[in-house]
CSV table of C-alpha atoms and ligand atoms in Angstrom, one decimal:
chain,number,residue,atom,x,y,z
A,1,MET,CA,16.2,57.8,49.9
A,2,SER,CA,16.2,54.8,52.1
A,3,VAL,CA,13.6,52.3,53.3
A,4,LEU,CA,13.7,49.9,56.3
A,5,ILE,CA,11.3,47.0,56.1
A,6,ARG,CA,11.0,45.9,59.7
A,7,GLY,CA,9.8,42.7,61.4
A,8,GLY,CA,8.8,40.5,58.4
A,9,THR,CA,9.6,37.0,57.2
A,10,VAL,CA,11.9,37.1,54.2
A,11,VAL,CA,11.0,34.4,51.6
A,12,ASN,CA,13.5,33.5,48.9
A,13,ALA,CA,13.2,30.6,46.5
A,14,ASP,CA,15.5,28.5,48.8
A,15,ARG,CA,14.5,29.5,52.4
A,16,ARG,CA,12.6,31.7,54.7
A,17,PHE,CA,13.8,33.5,57.8
A,18,ARG,CA,13.0,36.4,60.1
A,19,ALA,CA,14.9,39.6,59.1
A,20,ASP,CA,14.7,43.3,58.5
A,21,VAL,CA,15.6,44.5,55.0
A,22,TYR,CA,17.3,47.9,54.5
A,23,CYS,CA,17.2,49.5,51.1
A,24,GLN,CA,19.2,52.5,49.9
A,25,ASP,CA,19.8,54.0,46.5
A,26,GLY,CA,17.7,51.4,44.8
A,27,LYS,CA,19.6,48.4,46.2
A,28,ILE,CA,19.2,46.1,49.1
A,29,LYS,CA,22.0,47.1,51.5
A,30,ALA,CA,21.4,44.8,54.4
A,31,VAL,CA,19.3,41.8,55.4
A,32,GLY,CA,19.4,40.7,59.0
A,33,PRO,CA,17.9,40.9,62.5
A,34,ASP,CA,17.2,44.3,64.2
A,35,LEU,CA,18.7,46.5,61.6
A,36,GLU,CA,19.3,50.2,62.4
A,37,ALA,CA,18.5,52.9,59.8
A,38,PRO,CA,19.1,56.6,59.6
A,39,SER,CA,16.3,58.8,61.1
A,40,THR,CA,15.3,59.9,57.6
A,41,ALA,CA,14.6,56.3,56.5
A,42,GLN,CA,11.0,55.4,55.7
A,43,ILE,CA,9.9,52.6,57.9
A,44,VAL,CA,7.6,49.8,56.5
A,45,ASP,CA,6.1,47.7,59.3
A,46,ALA,CA,6.1,44.1,57.9
A,47,GLY,CA,5.0,42.4,61.2
A,48,GLY,CA,3.0,39.2,60.4
A,49,GLN,CA,3.8,39.6,56.7
A,50,TYR,CA,6.2,38.0,54.1
A,51,VAL,CA,8.9,40.0,52.4
A,52,MET,CA,9.5,38.6,49.0
A,53,PRO,CA,11.2,39.5,45.7
A,54,GLY,CA,8.8,41.5,43.6
A,55,GLY,CA,7.1,39.5,40.9
A,56,ILE,CA,8.6,39.2,37.5
A,57,ASP,CA,6.0,38.7,34.7
A,58,PRO,CA,8.1,37.2,31.9
A,59,HIS,CA,5.2,37.5,29.3
A,60,THR,CA,3.3,40.7,28.7
A,61,HIS,CA,2.2,42.7,25.6
A,62,MET,CA,1.7,46.4,26.6
A,63,GLN,CA,0.2,48.5,23.8
A,64,LEU,CA,0.8,45.7,21.3
A,65,PRO,CA,-0.3,46.6,17.7
A,66,PHE,CA,-2.2,43.3,16.9
A,67,MET,CA,-5.1,42.1,14.7
A,68,GLY,CA,-5.9,45.6,13.5
A,69,THR,CA,-5.9,47.4,16.8
A,70,VAL,CA,-3.6,48.2,19.7
A,71,ALA,CA,-3.7,46.7,23.2
A,72,SER,CA,-5.5,49.1,25.5
A,73,GLU,CA,-2.9,48.8,28.3
A,74,ASP,CA,0.2,50.8,27.7
A,75,PHE,CA,3.5,50.7,29.4
A,76,TYR,CA,2.5,53.3,31.9
A,77,THR,CA,-0.9,51.9,33.0
A,78,GLY,CA,0.3,48.3,32.7
A,79,THR,CA,3.4,48.6,34.8
A,80,ALA,CA,1.5,50.6,37.4
A,81,ALA,CA,-1.2,47.9,37.6
A,82,GLY,CA,1.6,45.4,38.0
A,83,LEU,CA,3.1,47.3,40.9
A,84,ALA,CA,-0.4,47.4,42.6
A,85,GLY,CA,-0.3,43.6,42.5
A,86,GLY,CA,3.3,43.2,43.6
A,87,THR,CA,4.9,42.7,40.2
A,88,THR,CA,8.0,44.9,39.9
A,89,MET,CA,9.3,43.8,36.5
A,90,ILE,CA,7.9,42.7,33.2
A,91,ILE,CA,9.5,41.2,30.1
A,92,ASP,CA,7.5,42.3,27.1
A,93,PHE,CA,8.0,41.5,23.4
A,94,VAL,CA,9.2,43.4,20.5
A,95,ILE,CA,7.3,41.9,17.5
A,96,PRO,CA,8.5,43.2,14.1
A,97,ASN,CA,6.1,42.9,11.2
A,98,PRO,CA,7.3,40.5,8.5
A,99,GLN,CA,10.1,42.3,6.6
A,100,GLN,CA,10.4,45.0,9.2
A,101,PRO,CA,14.1,45.3,10.4
A,102,LEU,CA,14.5,44.0,13.9
A,103,MET,CA,16.4,47.0,15.1
A,104,GLU,CA,13.7,49.4,13.8
A,105,ALA,CA,11.0,47.5,15.7
A,106,TYR,CA,13.2,47.3,18.8
A,107,ARG,CA,13.7,51.1,18.8
A,108,GLU,CA,10.0,51.6,18.4
A,109,TRP,CA,9.2,49.4,21.4
A,110,ARG,CA,11.9,51.1,23.5
A,111,GLY,CA,10.3,54.4,22.7
A,112,TRP,CA,6.9,53.2,23.8
A,113,ALA,CA,8.2,51.8,27.0
A,114,GLU,CA,9.9,55.0,28.2
A,115,LYS,CA,6.7,55.8,30.2
A,116,ALA,CA,7.0,52.6,32.2
A,117,VAL,CA,6.9,53.0,36.0
A,118,SER,CA,8.6,49.7,36.8
A,119,ASP,CA,11.7,48.0,35.3
A,120,TYR,CA,11.2,46.1,32.1
A,121,SER,CA,13.0,44.2,29.4
A,122,PHE,CA,12.3,42.8,26.0
A,123,HIS,CA,12.3,39.5,24.2
A,124,VAL,CA,12.5,40.1,20.5
A,125,ALA,CA,10.4,38.1,18.0
A,126,VAL,CA,12.0,36.7,14.8
A,127,THR,CA,9.1,36.7,12.4
A,128,TRP,CA,11.0,36.4,9.1
A,129,TRP,CA,14.6,35.7,7.9
A,130,ASP,CA,17.3,37.3,5.9
A,131,GLU,CA,20.9,38.4,6.4
A,132,SER,CA,19.8,41.6,8.1
A,133,VAL,CA,18.0,39.6,10.8
A,134,HIS,CA,21.1,37.5,11.3
A,135,ALA,CA,23.1,40.7,11.8
A,136,ASP,CA,20.5,42.4,14.0
A,137,MET,CA,20.3,39.4,16.3
A,138,LYS,CA,24.0,39.9,17.1
A,139,THR,CA,23.6,43.7,17.7
A,140,LEU,CA,20.6,42.9,20.0
A,141,VAL,CA,22.5,40.4,22.1
A,142,GLU,CA,25.9,42.1,22.2
A,143,GLU,CA,24.9,45.8,22.4
A,144,GLU,CA,21.3,45.8,23.7
A,145,GLY,CA,21.2,43.1,26.3
A,146,VAL,CA,18.6,40.9,24.6
A,147,ASN,CA,19.2,37.2,25.4
A,148,SER,CA,15.9,35.7,24.3
A,149,PHE,CA,14.2,35.5,20.8
A,150,LYS,CA,10.6,34.7,20.3
A,151,HIS,CA,9.0,32.6,17.6
A,152,PHE,CA,5.3,32.4,16.8
A,153,MET,CA,4.2,29.1,15.2
A,154,ALA,CA,0.7,30.5,15.0
A,155,TYR,CA,-0.9,33.6,13.4
A,156,LYS,CA,-0.6,32.6,9.7
A,157,ASN,CA,-0.5,35.5,7.3
A,158,ALA,CA,0.7,37.7,10.1
A,159,ILE,CA,3.6,37.0,12.5
A,160,MET,CA,3.9,33.2,12.1
A,161,ALA,CA,7.5,32.1,11.6
A,162,SER,CA,8.2,29.5,8.9
A,163,ASP,CA,10.2,26.3,9.7
A,164,GLU,CA,13.0,27.9,7.7
A,165,THR,CA,13.0,31.0,9.9
A,166,ILE,CA,12.8,28.9,13.0
A,167,TYR,CA,15.8,26.8,11.9
A,168,HIS,CA,18.0,29.8,11.1
A,169,SER,CA,17.0,31.8,14.1
A,170,PHE,CA,17.6,28.8,16.5
A,171,LYS,CA,21.0,28.3,15.1
A,172,ARG,CA,21.9,32.0,15.3
A,173,ALA,CA,20.6,32.2,18.9
A,174,LEU,CA,22.8,29.2,19.9
A,175,GLU,CA,25.8,31.0,18.3
A,176,LEU,CA,25.1,34.2,20.2
A,177,GLY,CA,24.3,32.6,23.6
A,178,ALA,CA,20.6,33.4,23.6
A,179,ILE,CA,17.6,31.3,24.6
A,180,VAL,CA,14.7,30.7,22.1
A,181,THR,CA,11.1,31.1,23.2
A,182,VAL,CA,8.1,29.8,21.3
A,183,HIS,CA,4.4,30.2,21.0
A,184,ALA,CA,3.6,26.5,20.1
A,185,GLU,CA,0.4,26.1,18.1
A,186,ASN,CA,0.3,24.8,14.6
A,187,GLY,CA,-0.7,27.9,12.7
A,188,GLU,CA,-1.6,26.1,9.5
A,189,LEU,CA,-3.9,23.7,11.3
A,190,VAL,CA,-5.5,26.6,13.2
A,191,TYR,CA,-6.1,28.4,9.9
A,192,GLN,CA,-7.7,25.5,8.2
A,193,LEU,CA,-9.9,24.6,11.2
A,194,GLN,CA,-11.0,28.2,11.4
A,195,GLN,CA,-12.2,28.1,7.7
A,196,ASP,CA,-14.0,24.8,8.3
A,197,ILE,CA,-15.8,26.1,11.5
A,198,LEU,CA,-16.8,29.4,9.8
A,199,ALA,CA,-18.2,27.3,6.8
A,200,ARG,CA,-20.3,25.4,9.3
A,201,GLY,CA,-21.9,28.7,10.3
A,202,ILE,CA,-20.2,29.0,13.7
A,203,THR,CA,-19.1,32.6,14.0
A,204,GLY,CA,-19.2,33.2,17.7
A,205,PRO,CA,-16.4,33.0,20.3
A,206,GLU,CA,-17.2,29.3,20.9
A,207,GLY,CA,-15.5,28.7,17.5
A,208,HIS,CA,-12.2,29.9,18.9
A,209,PRO,CA,-11.4,26.9,21.1
A,210,MET,CA,-12.8,24.6,18.5
A,211,SER,CA,-10.2,25.9,16.0
A,212,ARG,CA,-7.4,25.4,18.5
A,213,PRO,CA,-7.9,22.0,20.1
A,214,PRO,CA,-5.2,20.7,22.5
A,215,LYS,CA,-3.6,18.6,19.8
A,216,VAL,CA,-2.8,21.7,17.8
A,217,GLU,CA,-0.6,22.8,20.7
A,218,ALA,CA,0.8,19.3,21.3
A,219,GLU,CA,1.9,18.9,17.7
A,220,ALA,CA,3.7,22.2,17.7
A,221,ALA,CA,5.3,21.6,21.1
A,222,HIS,CA,6.6,18.2,20.0
A,223,ARG,CA,7.9,19.6,16.7
A,224,VAL,CA,9.6,22.7,18.0
A,225,ILE,CA,11.2,20.9,20.9
A,226,ARG,CA,12.6,18.4,18.4
A,227,PHE,CA,14.0,21.4,16.3
A,228,ALA,CA,15.7,22.7,19.5
A,229,GLU,CA,17.1,19.3,20.3
A,230,VAL,CA,18.5,18.9,16.8
A,231,ILE,CA,20.1,22.3,16.9
A,232,GLY,CA,21.1,22.0,20.6
A,233,VAL,CA,19.6,25.3,21.7
A,234,PRO,CA,17.8,25.8,25.1
A,235,ILE,CA,14.1,26.5,24.5
A,236,TYR,CA,11.4,28.0,26.6
A,237,LEU,CA,7.7,27.3,25.7
A,238,VAL,CA,5.4,30.2,26.6
A,239,HIS,CA,1.9,29.8,27.8
A,240,VAL,CA,1.8,26.0,28.0
A,241,SER,CA,-1.9,25.2,28.3
A,242,THR,CA,-2.4,21.5,27.8
A,243,LYS,CA,-1.4,18.3,29.5
A,244,GLU,CA,-0.1,17.1,26.1
A,245,ALA,CA,2.3,20.0,25.6
A,246,LEU,CA,3.4,19.5,29.3
A,247,ALA,CA,4.1,15.9,28.5
A,248,GLU,CA,6.4,16.9,25.6
A,249,ILE,CA,8.3,19.1,28.0
A,250,THR,CA,8.5,16.5,30.6
A,251,ARG,CA,9.7,13.9,28.2
A,252,ALA,CA,12.4,16.2,26.8
A,253,ARG,CA,13.6,17.2,30.2
A,254,SER,CA,13.9,13.7,31.4
A,255,ALA,CA,15.9,12.9,28.2
A,256,GLY,CA,18.4,15.6,29.3
A,257,SER,CA,17.2,18.4,26.9
A,258,ARG,CA,17.3,22.0,28.2
A,259,VAL,CA,13.6,22.8,27.9
A,260,PHE,CA,11.6,25.2,30.0
A,261,GLY,CA,7.9,25.8,30.3
A,262,GLU,CA,5.8,28.8,31.4
A,263,VAL,CA,2.2,28.6,32.6
A,264,LEU,CA,-0.3,31.4,32.7
A,265,ALA,CA,-2.3,32.2,35.9
A,266,GLY,CA,-5.4,32.1,33.7
A,267,HIS,CA,-4.7,28.7,32.2
A,268,LEU,CA,-4.3,27.3,35.8
A,269,LEU,CA,-7.7,28.6,36.9
A,270,ILE,CA,-10.1,29.2,34.1
A,271,ASP,CA,-11.7,26.5,31.9
A,272,ASP,CA,-13.3,26.5,28.5
A,273,SER,CA,-16.9,26.9,29.7
A,274,VAL,CA,-16.3,30.6,29.4
A,275,TYR,CA,-16.8,30.3,25.6
A,276,GLN,CA,-20.3,29.0,26.2
A,277,ASN,CA,-21.4,32.2,27.9
A,278,PRO,CA,-24.5,33.6,26.1
A,279,ASP,CA,-23.2,37.1,26.7
A,280,TRP,CA,-21.1,37.6,23.6
A,281,GLY,CA,-18.9,40.2,25.2
A,282,ALA,CA,-18.0,38.0,28.2
A,283,ALA,CA,-17.2,35.1,25.9
A,284,ALA,CA,-15.2,37.3,23.5
A,285,ALA,CA,-13.2,38.8,26.5
A,286,HIS,CA,-11.7,35.3,27.0
A,287,VAL,CA,-10.6,34.9,23.4
A,288,MET,CA,-6.9,34.4,23.7
A,289,SER,CA,-4.4,31.9,22.3
A,290,PRO,CA,-4.0,29.2,23.3
A,291,PRO,CA,-7.6,29.2,24.6
A,292,PHE,CA,-8.8,28.2,28.0
A,293,ARG,CA,-9.0,24.5,28.2
A,294,PRO,CA,-11.2,21.7,29.6
A,295,LYS,CA,-10.7,21.4,33.4
A,296,GLU,CA,-8.6,18.2,33.3
A,297,HIS,CA,-5.7,20.3,31.9
A,298,GLN,CA,-5.7,22.6,34.9
A,299,GLU,CA,-4.8,19.9,37.4
A,300,ALA,CA,-2.1,18.7,35.0
A,301,LEU,CA,-0.6,22.2,34.8
A,302,TRP,CA,-0.6,22.6,38.6
A,303,ARG,CA,1.3,19.3,38.8
A,304,GLY,CA,3.7,20.5,36.2
A,305,LEU,CA,4.4,23.5,38.3
A,306,GLN,CA,4.7,21.4,41.5
A,307,SER,CA,7.1,19.0,39.8
A,308,GLY,CA,9.3,21.7,38.4
A,309,ASN,CA,8.6,20.7,34.7
A,310,LEU,CA,7.0,24.1,34.4
A,311,GLN,CA,9.2,26.7,36.0
A,312,THR,CA,7.6,30.1,35.5
A,313,THR,CA,4.2,31.7,35.8
A,314,ALA,CA,3.1,34.7,33.6
A,315,THR,CA,0.0,36.4,32.4
A,316,ASP,CA,0.4,37.1,28.7
A,317,HIS,CA,-1.2,40.4,29.7
A,318,CYS,CA,-2.6,41.7,26.4
A,319,CYS,CA,-5.7,43.7,26.9
A,320,PHE,CA,-8.5,44.6,24.5
A,321,CYS,CA,-11.7,46.4,25.6
A,322,TYR,CA,-15.2,45.4,24.6
A,323,ASP,CA,-15.2,47.8,21.6
A,324,GLN,CA,-12.0,46.3,20.3
A,325,LYS,CA,-13.2,42.7,20.8
A,326,ALA,CA,-16.4,43.7,18.9
A,327,MET,CA,-14.3,43.8,15.7
A,328,GLY,CA,-15.0,40.1,15.6
A,329,ARG,CA,-18.8,40.4,16.3
A,330,ASP,CA,-19.6,38.4,13.1
A,331,ASP,CA,-16.4,36.3,12.8
A,332,PHE,CA,-14.5,34.9,15.8
A,333,THR,CA,-11.3,34.9,13.8
A,334,GLN,CA,-11.3,38.7,13.9
A,335,ILE,CA,-11.7,39.0,17.7
A,336,PRO,CA,-8.3,40.5,18.9
A,337,ASN,CA,-6.6,37.7,20.9
A,338,GLY,CA,-5.6,38.5,24.4
A,339,ALA,CA,-6.6,38.9,28.1
A,340,GLY,CA,-5.2,40.6,31.1
A,341,GLY,CA,-3.9,39.7,34.6
A,342,VAL,CA,-0.6,41.5,35.4
A,343,GLU,CA,-2.2,42.9,38.5
A,344,ASP,CA,-3.7,39.7,39.7
A,345,ARG,CA,-1.1,37.0,39.1
A,346,LEU,CA,0.5,37.0,42.5
A,347,ALA,CA,-2.8,37.1,44.4
A,348,VAL,CA,-4.5,34.3,42.4
A,349,LEU,CA,-1.4,32.1,42.6
A,350,TRP,CA,-1.0,32.7,46.3
A,351,THR,CA,-4.6,31.9,46.9
A,352,HIS,CA,-4.8,28.8,44.7
A,353,GLY,CA,-1.2,27.7,45.2
A,354,VAL,CA,0.0,28.5,48.7
A,355,GLY,CA,-3.5,28.7,50.1
A,356,THR,CA,-4.4,25.2,48.9
A,357,GLY,CA,-1.0,23.6,49.9
A,358,ARG,CA,0.0,23.0,46.3
A,359,LEU,CA,3.0,25.4,46.7
A,360,THR,CA,5.1,26.4,49.6
A,361,PRO,CA,5.9,30.2,49.9
A,362,GLU,CA,9.4,29.4,48.7
A,363,GLU,CA,8.0,27.6,45.6
A,364,PHE,CA,5.7,30.6,45.1
A,365,VAL,CA,8.7,32.9,44.9
A,366,ALA,CA,10.5,30.5,42.5
A,367,ALA,CA,7.4,30.4,40.2
A,368,THR,CA,6.7,34.1,40.3
A,369,SER,CA,10.1,35.7,40.2
A,370,ALA,CA,13.3,33.7,40.9
A,371,ASN,CA,13.0,31.1,38.1
A,372,ALA,CA,12.2,33.8,35.5
A,373,ALA,CA,15.2,35.7,36.7
A,374,LYS,CA,17.4,32.6,36.4
A,375,ILE,CA,16.2,31.5,33.0
A,376,PHE,CA,16.5,35.0,31.6
A,377,ASN,CA,19.8,35.6,33.3
A,378,ILE,CA,19.1,38.5,35.6
A,379,TYR,CA,19.5,36.5,38.9
A,380,PRO,CA,20.4,37.4,41.6
A,381,ARG,CA,20.0,41.1,40.6
A,382,LYS,CA,16.3,40.3,40.4
A,383,GLY,CA,14.3,37.5,42.0
A,384,CYS,CA,16.1,37.4,45.3
A,385,ILE,CA,16.2,39.3,48.6
A,386,ASP,CA,19.9,39.6,49.3
A,387,GLU,CA,22.5,42.3,49.8
A,388,GLY,CA,23.4,43.9,46.5
A,389,ALA,CA,20.1,42.9,44.7
A,390,ASP,CA,17.8,45.5,43.2
A,391,ALA,CA,15.4,46.7,45.9
A,392,ASP,CA,12.3,45.3,44.1
A,393,ILE,CA,10.3,43.9,46.9
A,394,VAL,CA,6.7,43.0,47.8
A,395,VAL,CA,5.5,43.0,51.3
A,396,TRP,CA,2.8,40.4,51.3
A,397,ASP,CA,0.0,40.3,53.7
A,398,PRO,CA,-1.3,36.7,53.8
A,399,ALA,CA,-4.4,37.8,55.9
A,400,ALA,CA,-5.6,40.5,53.4
A,401,THR,CA,-8.5,39.6,51.2
A,402,LYS,CA,-10.4,41.1,48.3
A,403,THR,CA,-12.7,40.2,45.5
A,404,ILE,CA,-11.2,40.8,42.1
A,405,SER,CA,-13.2,43.1,39.8
A,406,ALA,CA,-12.8,45.2,36.7
A,407,LYS,CA,-14.6,47.9,38.7
A,408,THR,CA,-11.7,48.3,41.2
A,409,HIS,CA,-8.7,47.0,39.3
A,410,HIS,CA,-5.9,49.3,38.0
A,411,GLN,CA,-5.7,47.6,34.6
A,412,ASN,CA,-6.8,49.7,31.7
A,413,VAL,CA,-9.4,47.3,30.4
A,414,ASP,CA,-13.1,47.0,31.0
A,415,PHE,CA,-13.1,43.2,31.8
A,416,ASN,CA,-11.3,41.0,34.3
A,417,ILE,CA,-10.9,37.3,33.6
A,418,PHE,CA,-10.8,36.7,37.4
A,419,GLU,CA,-13.9,38.8,38.0
A,420,GLY,CA,-15.6,37.7,41.3
A,421,MET,CA,-12.7,35.6,42.5
A,422,LYS,CA,-12.0,36.0,46.2
A,423,VAL,CA,-8.3,36.1,47.0
A,424,ALA,CA,-6.6,35.8,50.3
A,425,GLY,CA,-3.0,37.2,50.3
A,426,LEU,CA,-2.3,40.6,48.8
A,427,ALA,CA,0.6,43.1,48.4
A,428,SER,CA,0.4,45.6,51.3
A,429,HIS,CA,3.5,47.5,50.0
A,430,THR,CA,5.4,47.3,46.8
A,431,ILE,CA,8.9,48.7,46.6
A,432,SER,CA,10.5,49.4,43.2
A,433,GLN,CA,14.1,50.5,42.9
A,434,GLY,CA,14.1,51.2,46.6
A,435,LYS,CA,11.0,53.4,46.7
A,436,VAL,CA,7.6,52.6,48.2
A,437,VAL,CA,5.4,52.9,45.1
A,438,TYR,CA,2.3,51.1,46.4
A,439,ALA,CA,1.1,51.2,50.0
A,440,ASP,CA,-2.3,50.4,51.6
A,441,GLY,CA,-4.2,50.5,48.3
A,442,GLU,CA,-2.6,53.7,46.9
A,443,LEU,CA,-0.2,53.9,44.0
A,444,ARG,CA,2.6,56.5,44.1
A,445,VAL,CA,4.3,56.0,40.8
A,446,GLU,CA,6.4,58.3,38.6
A,447,ARG,CA,5.9,58.2,34.9
A,448,GLY,CA,9.1,57.1,33.2
A,449,ALA,CA,10.8,55.8,36.4
A,450,GLY,CA,11.1,52.3,35.0
A,451,ARG,CA,14.4,51.3,33.5
A,452,TYR,CA,15.2,49.1,30.6
A,453,ILE,CA,17.1,46.1,32.0
A,454,LYS,CA,19.8,44.5,29.9
A,455,ARG,CA,20.1,40.7,30.1
A,456,PRO,CA,23.5,39.3,29.3
A,457,ALA,CA,24.0,36.3,27.0
A,458,PHE,CA,24.6,33.0,28.6
A,459,HIS,CA,28.1,32.1,27.6
A,460,PRO,CA,29.3,29.5,30.1
A,461,MET,CA,26.2,27.3,29.7
A,462,PHE,CA,26.2,27.8,25.9
A,463,ASP,CA,29.8,26.9,25.5
A,464,ALA,CA,29.1,23.5,27.1
A,465,LEU,CA,26.0,23.1,24.8
A,466,LYS,CA,28.0,24.0,21.7
A,467,LYS,CA,30.6,21.4,22.6
A,468,SER,CA,28.0,18.7,22.9
A,469,ALA,CA,26.4,19.9,19.6
A,470,GLU,CA,29.9,19.7,18.0
A,471,ARG,CA,30.3,16.1,19.3
A,472,ARG,CA,27.1,15.2,17.4
A,473,GLN,CA,28.3,16.7,14.1
A,474,PRO,CA,28.7,14.2,11.3
A,475,THR,CA,32.3,13.6,10.3
A,476,LYS,CA,33.3,13.2,6.7
A,477,VAL,CA,34.4,9.7,5.8
A,478,GLU,CA,37.6,9.9,3.8
A,479,ARG,CA,37.6,7.4,0.8
B,1,URP,O1,-3.9,35.7,22.7
B,1,URP,C1,-2.8,36.1,23.0
B,1,URP,N1,-2.0,35.3,23.7
B,1,URP,N2,-2.4,37.3,22.5
B,1,URP,C2,-1.1,37.8,22.6
B,1,URP,C3,-0.2,37.3,21.6
B,1,URP,C4,0.3,35.9,22.0
B,1,URP,O2,0.0,34.9,21.4
B,1,URP,O3,1.0,35.8,23.0
B,2,ZN,ZN1,1.4,33.6,22.3
B,3,ZN,ZN1,1.9,36.5,24.4
C-alpha cells in the first residue's frame, strides 16, 4: 500500500517548503519536489493545503474508570474521533487504584486499548508506594517502553499521591531515565473547600471552580516543581490552567530547571462563566479539573505557548455523558470530572492560534505534535515529516470551515465544550501508518489497527542530570 501526497506545503516545527510526500509500508519514504509513484499508489491532491505531522495528544483518558463510572469514549471511538480531526496518536494514562500492582493495571489498560484505530502509548500513574511499585517501574521502563510516570496531587481518598509517594517515585524515575508528570492541585485544600462550600448550601456546578481557585493550582505547582528540583528529575506539568502556575514554570525554567508545561485547548478558549449557566447539564458538562478559569488566565496561557514556556497542547479528553454527570445532581463533588476535545484540538488551535497570528504554522506543529514527540522521546519517528518517519500525516485545508457541534462530531459523548464555535482550517485527509483513514468527511478506520508505541528512556540527558545531582550531594565531614 502506498500513498503519494502531491502538491502541498510541508510544515515541520522548523520550516515549511513545497514538496510531495511519498508513503509506503507505513513509513515516509521520500519528501521532495515532483516525486514519482507506482501506478498503484493512491494519490492525495494537497494543492493549496499544508502537509503536517499528525497531531499527538499527550493527555487523554479513554474508557477511564473514574468517580464511580467509566468514561463514555473508548479506545476505538476516541482514536477514530482523533483521526477525524487530524490527531494520529494519543498518549493515555494507566491509573492503578491505590494498592493495585502497577503491572496488573498496565496489562488491563493494554487490553482495553487493543481496539484503538490509531497509534497510542501510556503514561503510568504512581498512586501509592511500596517495593513492588519500585520494581514495577523498572519493568515498565526497561521492558514495556514507558518513559513517563504520572502523579495526581488532587483527588483525595482516591488516586491522590502522598508527598512520600511523590518523593520515592521521582527518585526512582530519575534512576530509570523517565520523566515525571503531575496534575498539580492541592488535593487537601480542594477537599476542605468542597466541604465548606457544601456546608454553605452550594451544591450545583458553580461550586466546582469555587473549590479549586487558582491558588490551589499555584501552590501545588510551586511545591512539586521544588520537589523535582531537589531530586533533579525533569518534570512535566499537565493541564496548566492559571497564570500563577505558568509563572512557577517560567521561574523554574529561567533558573535552569528542566520543567515542561502542557496547556489544554479548552483552557485556552473557555472561561469560567460556563459554571453560571442556569442549565444544570450544560454547567455540569464543563466540570473538569482544573476548572475553566476567569478570562485573564487565557491570555497568559497563550503567551506561555508563544514564549515556549508551555510546550505542548492536549485535551485531557475524558468524556462523560449527561446521565453520568447527573450522578452529581445534588452534590457537585460527585459530578464525574472530565470533558472532551480530541477531535477538535487541531481545528480550534489553528483557528485561534494561526488564524489570529499568535502562532505561525511551524509553531502550531511544534505545539500540536513535535514538542510532545520530543519530550516523550519518540521524535523524529513521530512529530516530523521526514524520510524514515512514521507516515502519520494530516493534510490541512486552511480554507475549510465548519461549526463545531455535538450533533455532528465523532466523539462518543452528548456534549461538546466547543459547541457553536466556527473554525477555519480542518483536516481534509488524515493518514495513519501510511493509510488514508479519513478523507473528505469520511472515516475509513480498522478496529485494532492502532499500535502500542514504546517510548525509550532518556539515558544521555539523564546521565548529565544525575551527574549534576551527584555534585549537589552533601559530603561527610571527617572529624
Ligand atoms: O477532570 C479531569 N481532568 N478528569 C480527568 C482526570 C484528570 O485529572 O486528568
Ligand atoms: Zn488531571
Ligand atoms: Zn487527565
